[in-house]
XYZ file of C-alpha atoms in Angstrom:
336
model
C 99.132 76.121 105.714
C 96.691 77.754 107.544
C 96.906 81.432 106.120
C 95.641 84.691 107.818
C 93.306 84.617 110.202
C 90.073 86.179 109.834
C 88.365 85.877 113.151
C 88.547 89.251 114.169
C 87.730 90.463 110.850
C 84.164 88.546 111.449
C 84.472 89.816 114.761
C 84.399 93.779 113.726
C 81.479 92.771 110.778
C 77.838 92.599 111.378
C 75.165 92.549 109.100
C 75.334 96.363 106.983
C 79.057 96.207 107.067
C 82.299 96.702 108.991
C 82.818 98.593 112.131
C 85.804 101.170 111.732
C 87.312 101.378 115.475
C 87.856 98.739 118.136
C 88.426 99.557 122.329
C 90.831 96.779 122.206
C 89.317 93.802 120.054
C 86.051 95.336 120.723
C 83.815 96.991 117.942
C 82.897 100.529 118.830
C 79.491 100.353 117.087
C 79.154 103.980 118.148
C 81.447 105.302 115.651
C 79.657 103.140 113.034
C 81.644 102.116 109.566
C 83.506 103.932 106.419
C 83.745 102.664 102.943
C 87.387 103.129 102.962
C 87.211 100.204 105.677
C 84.426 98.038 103.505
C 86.400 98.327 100.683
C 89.854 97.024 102.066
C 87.781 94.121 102.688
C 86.666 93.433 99.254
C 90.274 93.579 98.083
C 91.546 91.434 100.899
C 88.818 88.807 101.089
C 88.731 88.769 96.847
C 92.253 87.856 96.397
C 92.018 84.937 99.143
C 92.823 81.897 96.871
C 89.889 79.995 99.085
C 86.601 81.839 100.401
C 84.586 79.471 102.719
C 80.877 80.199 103.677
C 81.538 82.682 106.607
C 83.586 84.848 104.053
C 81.499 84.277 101.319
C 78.935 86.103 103.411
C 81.199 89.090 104.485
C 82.027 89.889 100.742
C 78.444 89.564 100.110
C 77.637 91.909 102.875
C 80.809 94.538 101.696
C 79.782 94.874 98.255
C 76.246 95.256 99.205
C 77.541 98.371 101.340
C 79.833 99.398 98.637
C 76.680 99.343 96.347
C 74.304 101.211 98.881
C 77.175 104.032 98.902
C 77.586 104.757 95.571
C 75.071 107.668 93.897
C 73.518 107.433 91.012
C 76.215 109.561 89.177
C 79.455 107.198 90.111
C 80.376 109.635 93.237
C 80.227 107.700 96.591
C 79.473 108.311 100.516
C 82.397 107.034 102.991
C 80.621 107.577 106.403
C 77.511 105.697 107.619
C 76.495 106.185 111.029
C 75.557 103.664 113.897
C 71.508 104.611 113.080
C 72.333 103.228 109.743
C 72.237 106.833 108.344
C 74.777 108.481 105.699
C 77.093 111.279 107.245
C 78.744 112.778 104.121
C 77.777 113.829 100.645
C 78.789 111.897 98.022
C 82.243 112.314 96.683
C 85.336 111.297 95.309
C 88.018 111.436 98.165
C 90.039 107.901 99.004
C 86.836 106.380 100.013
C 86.246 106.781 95.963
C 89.395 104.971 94.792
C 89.185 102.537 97.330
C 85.870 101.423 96.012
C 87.206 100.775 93.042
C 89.924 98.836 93.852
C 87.541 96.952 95.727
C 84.796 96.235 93.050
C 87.874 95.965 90.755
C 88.954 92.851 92.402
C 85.939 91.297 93.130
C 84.899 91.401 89.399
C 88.430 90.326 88.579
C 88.977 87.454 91.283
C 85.568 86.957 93.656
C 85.328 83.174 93.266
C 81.347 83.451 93.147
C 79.822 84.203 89.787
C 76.983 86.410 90.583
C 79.066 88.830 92.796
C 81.647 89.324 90.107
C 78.877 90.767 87.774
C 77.499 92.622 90.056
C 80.528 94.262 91.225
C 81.661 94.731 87.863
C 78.447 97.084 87.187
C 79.346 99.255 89.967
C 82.621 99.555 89.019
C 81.743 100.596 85.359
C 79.232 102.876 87.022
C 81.998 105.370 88.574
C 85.313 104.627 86.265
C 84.680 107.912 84.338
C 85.338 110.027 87.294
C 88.324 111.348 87.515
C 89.380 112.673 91.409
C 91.163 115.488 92.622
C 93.590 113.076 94.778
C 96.872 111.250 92.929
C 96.497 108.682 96.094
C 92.453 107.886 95.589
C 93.604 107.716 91.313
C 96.370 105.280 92.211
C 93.823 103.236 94.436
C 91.194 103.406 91.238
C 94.068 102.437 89.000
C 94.574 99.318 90.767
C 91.093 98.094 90.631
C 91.097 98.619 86.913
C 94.152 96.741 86.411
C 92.231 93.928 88.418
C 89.415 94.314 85.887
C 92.022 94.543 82.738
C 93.767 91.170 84.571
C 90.031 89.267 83.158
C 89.259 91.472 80.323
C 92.141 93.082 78.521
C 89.331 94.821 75.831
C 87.800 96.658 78.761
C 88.290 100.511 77.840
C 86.838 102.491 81.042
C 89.466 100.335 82.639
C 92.425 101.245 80.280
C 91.542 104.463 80.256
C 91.320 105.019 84.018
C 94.446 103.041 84.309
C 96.154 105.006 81.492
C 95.578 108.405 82.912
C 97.222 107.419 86.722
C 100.689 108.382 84.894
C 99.579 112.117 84.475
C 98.941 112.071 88.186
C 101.498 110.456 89.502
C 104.430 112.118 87.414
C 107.816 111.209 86.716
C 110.581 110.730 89.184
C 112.926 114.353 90.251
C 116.536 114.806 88.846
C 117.495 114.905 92.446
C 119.243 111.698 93.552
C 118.174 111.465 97.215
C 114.780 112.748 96.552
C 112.805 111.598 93.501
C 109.832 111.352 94.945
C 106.844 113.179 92.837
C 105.618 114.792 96.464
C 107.298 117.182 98.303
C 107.074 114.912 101.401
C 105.738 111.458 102.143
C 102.713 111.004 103.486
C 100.376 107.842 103.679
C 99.983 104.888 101.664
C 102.886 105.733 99.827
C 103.273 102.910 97.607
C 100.211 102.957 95.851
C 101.423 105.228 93.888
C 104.522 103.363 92.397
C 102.393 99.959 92.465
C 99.709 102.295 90.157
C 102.585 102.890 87.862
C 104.093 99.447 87.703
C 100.788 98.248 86.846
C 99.875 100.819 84.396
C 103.212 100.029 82.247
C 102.790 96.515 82.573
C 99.321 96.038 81.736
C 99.613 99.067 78.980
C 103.023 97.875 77.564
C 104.813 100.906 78.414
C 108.012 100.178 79.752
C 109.430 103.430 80.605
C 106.007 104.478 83.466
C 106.957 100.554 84.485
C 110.674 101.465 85.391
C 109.387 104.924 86.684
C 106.964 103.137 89.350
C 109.948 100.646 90.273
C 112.490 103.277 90.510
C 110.447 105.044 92.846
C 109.757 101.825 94.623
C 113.128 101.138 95.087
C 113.514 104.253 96.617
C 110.878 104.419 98.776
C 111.401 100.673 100.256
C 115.474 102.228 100.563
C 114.278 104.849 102.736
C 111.785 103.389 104.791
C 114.552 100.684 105.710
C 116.578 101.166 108.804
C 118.863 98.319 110.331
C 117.341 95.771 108.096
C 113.598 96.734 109.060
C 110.949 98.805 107.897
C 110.855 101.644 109.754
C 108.042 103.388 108.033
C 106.733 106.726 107.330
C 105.221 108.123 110.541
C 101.346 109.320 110.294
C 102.385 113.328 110.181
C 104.277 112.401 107.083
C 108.617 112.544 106.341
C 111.148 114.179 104.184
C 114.684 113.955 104.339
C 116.734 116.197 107.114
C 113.795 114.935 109.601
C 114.104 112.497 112.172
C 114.021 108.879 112.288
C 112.639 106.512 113.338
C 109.677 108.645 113.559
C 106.037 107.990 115.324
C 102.951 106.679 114.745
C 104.059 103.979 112.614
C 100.864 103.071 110.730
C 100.179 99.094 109.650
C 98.807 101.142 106.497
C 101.899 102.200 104.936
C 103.669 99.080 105.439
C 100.871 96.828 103.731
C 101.156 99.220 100.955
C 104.970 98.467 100.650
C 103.909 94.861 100.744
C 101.163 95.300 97.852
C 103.853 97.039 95.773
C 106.895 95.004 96.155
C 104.634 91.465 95.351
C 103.724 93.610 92.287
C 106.583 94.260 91.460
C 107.745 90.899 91.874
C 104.907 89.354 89.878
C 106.025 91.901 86.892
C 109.458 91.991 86.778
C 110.311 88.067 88.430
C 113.413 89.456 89.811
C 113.690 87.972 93.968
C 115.200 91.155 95.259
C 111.783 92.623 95.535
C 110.588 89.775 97.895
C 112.636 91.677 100.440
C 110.315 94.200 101.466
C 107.688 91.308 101.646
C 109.646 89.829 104.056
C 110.315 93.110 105.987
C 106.992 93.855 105.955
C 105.984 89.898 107.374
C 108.458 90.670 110.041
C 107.053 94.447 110.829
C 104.318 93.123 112.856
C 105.801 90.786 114.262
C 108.129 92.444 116.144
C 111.360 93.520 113.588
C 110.553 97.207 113.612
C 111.933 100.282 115.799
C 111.022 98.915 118.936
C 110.905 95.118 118.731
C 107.702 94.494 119.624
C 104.737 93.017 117.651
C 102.183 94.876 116.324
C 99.714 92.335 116.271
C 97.538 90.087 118.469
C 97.922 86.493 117.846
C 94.809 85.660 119.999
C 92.243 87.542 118.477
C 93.677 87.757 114.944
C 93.757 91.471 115.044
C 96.274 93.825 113.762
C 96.971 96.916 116.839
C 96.676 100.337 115.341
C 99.682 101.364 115.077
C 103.578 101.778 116.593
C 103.618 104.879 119.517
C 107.271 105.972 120.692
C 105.719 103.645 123.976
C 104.830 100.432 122.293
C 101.697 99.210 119.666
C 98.397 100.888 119.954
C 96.652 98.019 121.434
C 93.346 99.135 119.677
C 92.619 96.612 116.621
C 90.349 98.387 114.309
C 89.829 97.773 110.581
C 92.146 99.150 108.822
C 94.957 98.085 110.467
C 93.476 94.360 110.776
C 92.725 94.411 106.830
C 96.649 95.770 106.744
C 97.592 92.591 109.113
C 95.945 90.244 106.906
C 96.997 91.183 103.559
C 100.630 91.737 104.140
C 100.680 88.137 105.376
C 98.297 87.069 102.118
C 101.546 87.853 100.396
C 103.788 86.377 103.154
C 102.014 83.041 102.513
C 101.923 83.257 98.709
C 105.494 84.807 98.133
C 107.172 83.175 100.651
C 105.374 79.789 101.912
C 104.890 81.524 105.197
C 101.482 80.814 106.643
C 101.717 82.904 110.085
């Protein structure tokens, strides 16, 4: 098996980090890079069971970012500017969770020594935060259950992974909605995956069930004709319309991310359906049949317009491409 391909990644990388928009496959260096970005890529690259010397180099380069960003008190910048400059003041938006979950991993799974240390330190550096956001939380949560996955006795990690319940919530009394949020909006299941995680790594069965209850849901409504047909980039609640556009590659490697968690916790096949749905998303079983991904350059197009895939292949949606079919080729022996 040949596994994701990660030309395009290299393509959109240079040597301070990862470019965050593409004119087609083409970095646009003028809108510079984002840690949200760099940190998708420590997560991705990390959890490759096999990093040869060209990615070895990229994660090198991503946590070096992810270390320049961070501020001496755990907050962290997001933008940096073509002229190398910072854009923002430090804080603790998605960018912050994000990190996490990247350093999380890479000191969890990075397969070279040095850079597991050192992104360990970071991540201790910033655990105590706590952020206004339930979706940047449930991205911090999931790095410290990477950290917890090596080190059970690490306590910033339980703690920070303890306290994602309190954000999250329970699931509503109402049948058809028990979603925590009045609406959807992005990313959506991070925020189960944080609670599966959180009861499985914390031995609390009931905020386990509560994360795959609301994962059931969510995959349930985000299903039409046997596809995804995902939550649009404005957001969704019941009584609006579907299918619904832009279709984000986002949201769908989310579902992906949860469902293999969920399948890793509970063992129960079912869940490896909304793998599989997501696998097939991009490449063409979705609302309007067409791919949403270039097999040429490796990339993954921005999203899915009411006329047909954003033909743009920028970061995020590339880093969505290739994890979703990560999973594809550990879940379900599929290697394209």
């Amino acid at each position: 098996m040949t596994g994701p391909d990660f030309a395009h990644l290299i393509r959109l990388s240079d040597d301070t980090g990862l470019y965050e928009h593409a004119d087609g496959p083409l970095p646009r260096r003028e809108h510079g890079y984002c840690l949200d970005d760099v940190a998708r890529g420590l997560v991705v690259l990390c959890r490759n069971p096999e990093l040869p010397a060209d990615l070895v180099l990229l994660v090198e380069r991503y946590l070096a970012f992810t270390a320049h960003a961070q501020a001496r008190d755990g907050r962290f910048h997001n933008r940096l500017g073509p002229d190398r400059g910072w854009q923002d003041a430090p804080g603790l938006g998605d960018w912050w969770g994000r990190a996490l979950w990247g350093l999380g991993t890479a000191a969890a799974r990075c397969t070279v020594p040095w850079i597991r240390h050192a992104a360990l330190a970071c991540f201790d550096r910033s655990a105590h935060h706590r952020p206004p956001s339930v979706r940047s939380m449930s991205f911090a949560a999931l790095g410290a259950a990477e950290v917890l996955s090596v080190d059970p006795g690490h306590s910033l990690a339980a703690k920070l992974l303890g306290d994602v319940s309190s954000y999250v919530g329970e699931p509503g009394d109402t049948p058809d909605w028990p979603w925590p949020e009045h609406r959807l909006f992005y990313a959506n299941a991070a925020l189960p995956e944080a609670l599966i995680a959180a009861g499985d790594f914390l031995e609390d069965p009931q905020i386990r069930d509560d994360g795959l209850r609301l994962l059931e849901w969510l995959l349930t409504v985000e299903t039409r004709e046997a596809h995804l047909s995902p939550t649009p980039a404005g957001g969704w609640r019941i009584g609006e319309p579907r299918p619904a556009f832009d279709q984000q590659p986002v949201e769908v490697a989310a579902l992906a991310d949860a469902c293999a968690r969920a399948h890793q916790v509970t063992g129960d096949p079912r869940w490896l359906t909304g793998v599989r749905r997501a696998v097939a998303w991009f490449d063409g079983h979705n609302d309007l049949g067409v791919p949403v991904r270039d097999r040429t350059t490796g990339g993954g197009c921005d999203g899915l317009t009411p006329d047909g895939p954003n033909h743009n292949q920028g970061a995020e949606s590339t880093l969505a491409l290739i994890s979703t079919l990560q999973h594809g080729r550990t879940l379900l022996g599929s290697d394209e």
